[in-house]
C-alpha cells in the first residue's frame, strides 16, 4: 500500500514541488484540507480531502477539520505495538507517514494596525498545533515538517535512505515542531496577557564563537517563526558574525534608520558612531563619514542606506572594516569587495524596522521598555533664544539631534555640513563629553552645531561651546537652570533650541 502524507499549510511556499515529488518520486497518497487541498488539485495532483477521508464534514466555519480519530489515530499509532495496529485495522485507519503543517498567521495578523480581538482570535490555530504535537511526539514512526525550508532536506533524506527518513532527521524535525508550537502559544499568551506577562523565547540559529569576551559562551536566537531583521539578512561574504558584530550592526541599523530621504552612511565602534554623514550620493556620504574620524573607523562597522555601488565598494576596501551592511549590493561592487574576503558583507532590504521593545536582564528578572522610536519633528521644537536659526542651521540641528539620540549618554555631538565632527560618549558628566567632542572636532568647530542628549544643569558647557566657535545648540531642556543656559546663549549670540524630548542611552 502507498504511504500516506497529510498536508495542511497556511504558508504554501514550496508546497506544490514537495507534493509532486512525494507523488511522482515516492508513491505517496495525499490527504489535505481547505485551501491546501484546492491548491494541490489546481496543480493537477491527486488529493483526497480530509472530510472525504474521515467521513465527517468540516464544521463551525472550518474551526473543526482535522480533529478526528482517523487523523490522529493515523498520526499517533506505534507501528511496533500490536494493539495499535489492531486498532487501526478495526477502525479502518491508515497510518500516516508524513505530516506537513504550518499554522495560521497569528503574529502577522496582530502586527497589523487596527486588528480587533475577535479577528486575532480567529487566527488562533487549533487543529494545526494538535497535529504538530501529535506527529512530533510520534517521531519514532513518522516525519513532521513545519517549515518550507525543511522540504528539500526531507526529500534528500528519502533519496539517500531508500525512501525512508532517518530517525535522526525525524527527531530533529520533531524538536522543530515543538519549538514552533511553543513559540506560537507564547505569541498568543503574550497578546492576550497584554502587559501582565512578558514572555521571551527564540530558536537558536547558531552558536557564536564567544560573547563580548572569549570566556563568555554565546548564541544567536530568532524570535517568532518568520525571519525578520538580522535573521532575514543575507551574508554575501566574510567570516562568521560574532556577538559583538551583531550588537554593533544593530546600533548601526538604528542610526541609519533615522535617514530615509537622503543617502546616509554611519561607521560604528563599540555601539557609538565615530562618523555619520549625509551626501548627494552614497559614495559621498561614506567618504564624509569616514573622514570624520578615520582613526576610529579602522575596524569599524559600516551601515549604508543605499545599495553599494562600485565606487563606494572601492572606498570600502581602502581600510580594515569588520562588517558592512546595505539594502543591496551591485554585481560589480561584489567583485570589488571580494578582494577583501574576510570583510562581512550583508544585505538587509529593510533597515528601518526594529524591535518594539528593549529587554535587559537583571538579577532576579528583567526590564522591558518601549524602544526609543520617537520621530524627531523640528516643527515642535521651542526656539528659546533671541537669535533665530536659519533654515540651514535648523536642518543641521535636526541632523545632529538624530545622531545624538544613538550615542551612549552622556552624549554630545558636534556637526557641520550634515557630518559628525566630534562625538563625546559615555562620560560620567556632560562637561567631559563636551570637552571630548570639541577637542575631536578641533578647528572645524567654527560655525558648527552642538547637540546634547540631556539638559545642561549649568551654563558652563554653553560658554565652552561658544568659545570653541559653536553657533547653535539643540538640547531637550527641562533643567531648573534652563534660564541660565538660555541667558548665556543670548549673551554669546547663539541659537538654542529645546526639543522637549530626552534621549538617554544607557
XYZ file of C-alpha atoms in Angstrom:
506
model
C 0.000 0.000 0.000
C 1.212 3.502 -0.788
C 2.369 5.630 2.092
C 0.124 8.437 3.275
C 1.035 12.109 3.679
C -1.167 14.741 5.328
C -0.613 18.278 4.045
C -2.346 21.243 5.679
C -0.477 24.537 5.441
C -1.153 28.240 5.744
C 2.169 29.197 4.139
C 2.125 27.417 0.772
C 5.704 28.223 -0.210
C 7.235 25.153 -1.857
C 4.067 23.111 -1.348
C 3.458 22.053 -4.943
C 7.041 21.000 -5.596
C 7.095 18.943 -2.405
C 3.757 17.297 -3.152
C 4.719 16.487 -6.730
C 7.927 14.784 -5.572
C 6.028 12.832 -2.931
C 3.559 11.520 -5.507
C 5.769 11.000 -8.551
C 9.057 10.032 -6.906
C 7.971 8.205 -3.774
C 4.425 6.981 -4.463
C 2.687 8.805 -1.601
C -1.070 9.249 -1.372
C -2.092 12.752 -0.286
C -4.836 13.910 2.028
C -5.408 17.571 2.648
C -7.900 20.157 3.860
C -9.308 23.516 2.817
C -7.170 25.803 0.705
C -4.246 23.363 0.686
C -6.385 20.670 -0.981
C -7.603 23.172 -3.552
C -4.047 24.296 -4.334
C -2.964 20.692 -4.874
C -5.980 19.989 -7.035
C -5.359 23.125 -9.122
C -1.797 21.889 -9.702
C -3.184 18.648 -11.132
C -2.100 16.474 -8.211
C -4.269 13.641 -6.880
C -5.523 14.534 -3.409
C -8.263 13.327 -1.050
C -9.968 15.928 1.084
C -9.791 15.323 4.825
C -13.586 15.472 5.032
C -13.871 12.678 2.459
C -11.208 10.609 4.209
C -12.758 10.944 7.680
C -16.377 10.862 6.539
C -17.025 13.957 8.633
C -17.608 17.367 7.036
C -15.761 20.483 8.096
C -17.942 22.251 10.663
C -18.113 25.510 12.609
C -16.926 27.519 9.653
C -13.739 25.480 9.332
C -12.833 25.526 13.028
C -13.078 21.720 13.077
C -11.474 19.890 10.177
C -8.688 17.569 11.250
C -9.748 16.860 14.853
C -10.835 13.300 14.106
C -9.734 9.772 15.192
C -8.921 8.778 11.607
C -6.403 11.641 11.519
C -4.923 11.456 14.993
C -5.082 7.664 15.133
C -3.048 7.541 11.931
C -0.548 10.003 13.355
C -0.142 8.557 16.850
C -0.148 4.825 16.064
C 3.009 2.998 17.136
C 3.998 0.579 14.388
C 5.762 -1.733 16.880
C 2.759 -2.086 19.234
C 0.417 -4.855 18.010
C -2.629 -3.394 19.747
C -2.134 -0.080 17.966
C -2.055 -1.857 14.617
C -5.168 -3.801 15.533
C -6.944 -0.581 16.496
C -6.065 0.925 13.130
C -7.389 -2.090 11.271
C -10.609 -2.271 13.313
C -11.333 1.394 12.654
C -10.210 1.441 9.017
C -7.469 3.944 9.737
C -4.369 4.204 7.585
C -1.066 5.019 9.301
C 0.231 8.456 8.303
C 3.924 8.582 7.377
C 4.347 12.308 6.845
C 2.627 15.367 8.331
C 3.262 18.757 6.718
C 1.678 21.535 8.772
C 2.283 25.213 9.427
C -0.029 27.438 11.382
C -2.465 30.291 10.876
C -0.587 33.629 10.668
C -1.419 34.845 14.177
C 1.687 37.009 14.654
C 1.336 38.572 11.222
C -2.321 39.349 11.966
C -1.768 41.087 15.315
C 1.075 43.115 13.799
C -1.408 44.876 11.519
C -2.867 48.197 12.599
C -6.452 48.176 13.828
C -6.813 44.419 14.317
C -9.639 43.602 16.730
C -9.596 40.944 19.422
C -12.155 38.842 17.546
C -10.068 38.990 14.372
C -6.992 37.906 16.302
C -8.853 35.043 17.973
C -9.931 33.613 14.612
C -6.248 33.344 13.685
C -5.560 31.044 16.641
C -4.947 27.655 15.045
C -6.283 24.595 16.875
C -6.032 21.640 14.515
C -2.570 22.598 13.303
C -0.850 22.634 16.720
C -2.665 19.421 17.663
C -1.290 17.659 14.587
C 2.177 19.161 15.093
C 2.329 17.989 18.699
C 0.966 14.547 17.899
C 3.321 13.908 14.984
C 6.300 15.360 16.890
C 5.538 13.040 19.800
C 5.473 10.038 17.465
C 8.697 10.904 15.604
C 9.831 7.286 16.044
C 7.312 6.278 13.389
C 6.737 9.293 11.093
C 8.173 12.631 9.989
C 6.744 16.096 10.577
C 7.609 19.253 8.611
C 6.523 22.712 9.763
C 8.841 24.921 7.709
C 9.190 25.071 3.901
C 12.961 25.223 4.426
C 12.771 21.571 5.554
C 11.149 20.234 2.376
C 14.232 19.700 0.246
C 16.173 18.230 3.151
C 13.373 15.717 3.735
C 13.291 14.715 0.069
C 17.067 14.228 0.126
C 16.621 12.010 3.177
C 14.231 9.833 1.194
C 16.568 9.720 -1.796
C 19.571 8.720 0.264
C 17.859 6.224 2.575
C 15.782 4.074 0.214
C 12.667 6.179 0.635
C 12.750 6.478 4.446
C 13.794 9.470 6.532
C 16.377 8.622 9.177
C 15.498 8.580 12.863
C 17.999 11.381 13.437
C 16.195 13.595 10.914
C 12.763 12.734 12.336
C 13.845 13.584 15.877
C 15.367 16.880 14.749
C 12.164 17.709 12.858
C 10.090 16.808 15.926
C 12.085 19.261 18.043
C 11.429 21.969 15.459
C 7.721 21.109 15.642
C 7.607 21.517 19.416
C 9.576 24.760 19.260
C 7.154 26.031 16.619
C 4.070 25.335 18.738
C 5.758 26.726 21.857
C 6.586 29.990 20.078
C 3.091 30.150 18.614
C 1.402 29.627 22.001
C 3.676 32.195 23.588
C 2.714 34.808 20.994
C -0.963 34.178 21.734
C -0.440 34.255 25.503
C 1.566 37.485 25.311
C -1.107 39.124 23.162
C -3.935 38.148 25.497
C -1.979 38.967 28.668
C -1.009 42.440 27.498
C 1.437 43.935 29.999
C 0.641 41.486 32.815
C 3.067 38.896 31.497
C 6.045 39.207 29.197
C 7.376 36.069 27.594
C 10.546 35.849 25.557
C 11.648 32.815 23.605
C 13.596 32.086 20.475
C 15.009 29.367 18.288
C 18.782 29.114 18.222
C 20.136 29.991 14.801
C 23.743 29.300 15.626
C 26.321 29.160 18.370
C 28.715 32.087 18.317
C 32.460 31.718 18.887
C 32.029 33.623 22.144
C 30.273 36.636 23.612
C 31.781 40.022 24.412
C 34.922 38.197 25.582
C 36.424 34.766 24.795
C 35.446 33.288 28.185
C 31.723 34.049 27.626
C 29.669 31.440 25.687
C 27.077 32.992 23.350
C 24.426 32.071 20.806
C 22.149 33.844 18.311
C 18.388 33.239 18.546
C 15.498 34.067 16.242
C 12.228 35.248 17.759
C 8.979 34.279 16.067
C 8.519 31.840 13.227
C 9.155 34.254 10.347
C 12.697 35.585 9.848
C 12.838 39.351 10.371
C 15.592 41.870 10.983
C 19.061 40.365 11.006
C 17.697 36.824 10.686
C 16.328 37.887 7.279
C 19.642 39.388 6.135
C 21.920 37.787 3.551
C 25.647 37.462 4.141
C 27.375 37.797 0.781
C 30.876 37.084 2.070
C 33.177 37.132 5.056
C 33.839 35.341 8.303
C 31.086 34.233 10.661
C 29.343 37.021 12.541
C 30.381 37.446 16.158
C 28.351 38.551 19.177
C 29.988 41.993 19.093
C 29.443 42.260 15.321
C 25.709 41.732 15.757
C 25.461 44.208 18.649
C 27.295 46.854 16.611
C 25.282 46.078 13.465
C 22.079 46.719 15.386
C 23.454 50.044 16.658
C 24.354 50.948 13.070
C 20.909 49.958 11.842
C 19.223 52.170 14.419
C 21.188 55.223 13.322
C 20.798 54.656 9.588
C 17.048 54.151 10.070
C 16.818 57.825 11.051
C 17.678 58.839 7.474
C 15.494 57.659 4.600
C 15.230 60.559 2.163
C 18.951 61.223 1.653
C 21.956 58.942 1.114
C 23.483 58.322 4.535
C 26.420 56.404 5.996
C 27.472 55.638 9.542
C 30.538 53.948 10.992
C 30.189 52.319 14.414
C 32.766 51.415 17.047
C 31.586 49.795 20.280
C 27.946 50.795 19.521
C 28.833 54.514 19.194
C 29.094 56.364 15.868
C 32.590 57.600 15.093
C 31.348 59.074 11.830
C 27.886 59.702 10.383
C 27.122 61.801 7.324
C 24.636 62.614 4.592
C 25.642 63.149 0.970
C 24.364 63.673 -2.541
C 25.360 60.040 -3.215
C 26.175 57.051 -1.040
C 29.804 57.406 -2.160
C 29.962 60.975 -0.864
C 28.125 60.073 2.358
C 30.595 57.280 3.124
C 33.626 59.435 2.337
C 32.364 62.162 4.666
C 31.578 59.669 7.440
C 34.999 58.040 7.123
C 36.895 61.338 7.087
C 35.020 62.499 10.184
C 37.237 60.167 12.264
C 39.364 57.958 10.040
C 41.426 56.705 13.001
C 38.405 55.314 14.854
C 36.894 53.996 11.614
C 39.640 51.333 11.466
C 37.958 48.017 12.326
C 34.509 49.628 12.286
C 31.012 48.559 11.304
C 29.546 50.429 8.322
C 25.861 50.880 7.516
C 24.666 52.471 4.275
C 21.066 53.306 3.395
C 21.592 52.931 -0.356
C 22.892 49.995 -2.457
C 26.658 49.568 -2.578
C 27.944 50.679 -5.979
C 31.376 50.120 -7.486
C 32.792 53.498 -6.431
C 31.698 53.026 -2.823
C 32.949 49.438 -2.790
C 36.392 50.659 -3.846
C 36.415 53.138 -0.966
C 35.320 50.441 1.488
C 38.315 48.289 0.560
C 40.814 51.024 1.438
C 40.654 50.384 5.184
C 40.123 47.439 7.519
C 36.433 47.001 8.332
C 34.645 44.282 10.291
C 31.209 44.460 8.636
C 29.293 46.400 6.003
C 25.520 46.348 5.645
C 23.382 47.954 2.942
C 19.974 47.321 1.345
C 21.684 45.604 -1.603
C 24.978 45.350 -3.462
C 25.662 45.775 -7.194
C 27.332 42.877 -9.014
C 30.393 44.980 -9.850
C 30.625 46.088 -6.231
C 30.512 42.442 -5.098
C 33.510 41.653 -7.297
C 35.477 44.557 -5.847
C 34.600 43.672 -2.243
C 35.565 40.029 -2.826
C 39.203 41.190 -2.771
C 38.663 41.723 0.958
C 37.236 38.259 1.530
C 37.283 38.414 5.334
C 35.057 41.502 5.491
C 31.498 40.518 6.352
C 29.188 42.000 3.689
C 25.489 41.817 4.491
C 22.390 42.950 2.665
C 19.212 43.758 4.556
C 16.414 45.194 2.440
C 14.551 46.659 5.417
C 16.971 48.588 7.603
C 14.233 50.679 9.209
C 12.239 48.054 11.135
C 13.443 47.215 14.633
C 12.143 45.636 17.835
C 9.188 47.264 19.563
C 10.721 46.629 22.984
C 14.177 46.516 24.516
C 14.906 43.923 27.200
C 17.698 43.907 29.782
C 18.401 41.120 32.236
C 18.976 41.987 35.900
C 19.420 39.740 38.925
C 16.105 38.008 39.595
C 14.334 39.167 36.443
C 14.470 41.550 33.524
C 13.404 45.023 32.473
C 11.273 45.841 29.440
C 10.798 49.235 27.863
C 9.342 50.509 24.616
C 12.032 51.187 22.037
C 13.073 54.826 21.650
C 11.497 55.233 18.222
C 10.218 58.795 18.614
C 10.495 60.565 15.262
C 12.155 63.949 15.586
C 9.892 66.803 14.475
C 11.644 70.173 14.342
C 8.323 71.954 13.930
C 7.536 71.044 17.556
C 10.787 72.436 18.935
C 10.944 75.590 21.032
C 13.403 78.292 19.969
C 14.257 79.974 23.285
C 16.935 82.478 22.227
C 16.723 85.899 20.689
C 18.624 84.762 17.631
C 16.501 82.554 15.386
C 18.061 79.685 13.385
C 18.337 79.932 9.629
C 16.769 77.146 7.558
C 20.241 75.642 7.066
C 21.010 75.779 10.796
C 17.679 74.171 11.638
C 18.369 71.314 9.216
C 21.825 70.863 10.753
C 20.367 70.887 14.252
C 17.929 68.153 13.211
C 20.756 66.032 11.795
C 22.854 66.438 14.953
C 19.872 65.614 17.167
C 19.110 62.410 15.252
C 22.702 61.208 15.617
C 22.960 62.232 19.280
C 19.949 60.032 20.067
C 22.097 56.956 19.336
C 25.233 57.922 21.277
C 25.772 56.499 24.758
C 24.872 59.044 27.444
C 26.172 61.482 28.471
C 26.197 62.301 24.762
C 27.450 65.348 22.900
C 27.633 65.535 19.101
C 29.219 68.338 17.048
C 28.303 68.515 13.352
C 28.632 70.634 10.239
C 27.594 70.064 6.634
C 25.487 67.074 7.809
C 28.632 65.349 9.058
C 29.737 64.497 12.570
C 32.908 66.321 13.583
C 33.180 65.271 17.207
C 31.390 62.738 19.412
C 31.598 62.692 23.198
C 30.073 59.459 24.505
C 29.514 57.617 27.766
C 31.151 60.109 30.107
C 30.212 60.414 33.755
C 29.497 64.136 33.375
C 28.315 66.277 30.492
C 31.248 68.677 30.778
C 33.568 65.774 29.972
C 31.543 64.798 26.919
C 31.537 68.393 25.661
C 35.302 68.596 26.056
C 35.873 65.339 24.125
C 33.531 66.281 21.258
C 35.031 69.769 20.864
C 38.623 68.528 21.031
C 37.874 65.894 18.412
C 36.291 68.474 16.104
C 39.241 70.833 16.543
C 39.261 73.934 14.342
C 36.179 72.684 12.495
C 34.008 73.809 15.425
C 33.924 77.326 13.964
C 30.318 77.761 12.843
C 29.339 74.191 13.821
C 26.291 72.837 15.655
C 26.226 71.056 19.037
C 23.605 68.548 20.226
C 23.208 67.225 23.765
C 21.035 64.206 24.668
C 20.242 65.715 28.088
C 19.788 69.190 29.508
C 22.632 71.419 30.736
C 22.408 71.772 34.533
C 24.749 74.784 34.356
C 25.755 77.307 31.733
C 29.454 76.265 31.713
C 29.089 73.891 28.729
C 27.279 76.575 26.730
C 30.121 79.012 27.324
C 32.745 76.382 26.473
C 30.925 75.606 23.223
C 30.686 79.259 22.258
C 34.381 79.798 22.925
C 35.144 76.904 20.526
C 33.041 78.554 17.787
C 29.722 76.692 18.096
C 26.843 78.846 16.806
C 23.764 76.797 17.687
C 22.793 74.207 20.306
C 19.958 71.691 20.465
C 19.077 70.058 23.776
C 15.939 68.689 25.457
C 15.633 71.315 28.188
C 13.935 70.595 31.489
C 16.592 71.736 33.945
C 15.722 74.039 36.827
C 18.605 76.127 35.500
C 17.470 76.285 31.859
C 17.197 80.046 32.207
C 20.944 80.254 32.971
C 21.855 78.365 29.786
C 19.429 80.442 27.720
C 20.794 83.662 29.198
C 24.343 82.607 28.327
C 23.293 81.705 24.778
C 21.704 85.128 24.300
C 24.735 86.864 25.753
C 27.022 84.979 23.355
C 24.780 85.274 20.278
C 23.988 81.563 19.998
C 20.825 79.852 18.836
C 19.365 77.474 21.408
C 16.554 75.045 20.650
C 14.725 72.890 23.204
C 13.202 69.668 21.884
C 11.226 68.665 24.958
C 12.372 65.063 24.392
C 15.324 63.391 26.145
C 17.314 60.549 24.560
C 19.431 58.926 27.264
C 21.019 55.694 26.035
C 22.460 53.541 28.826
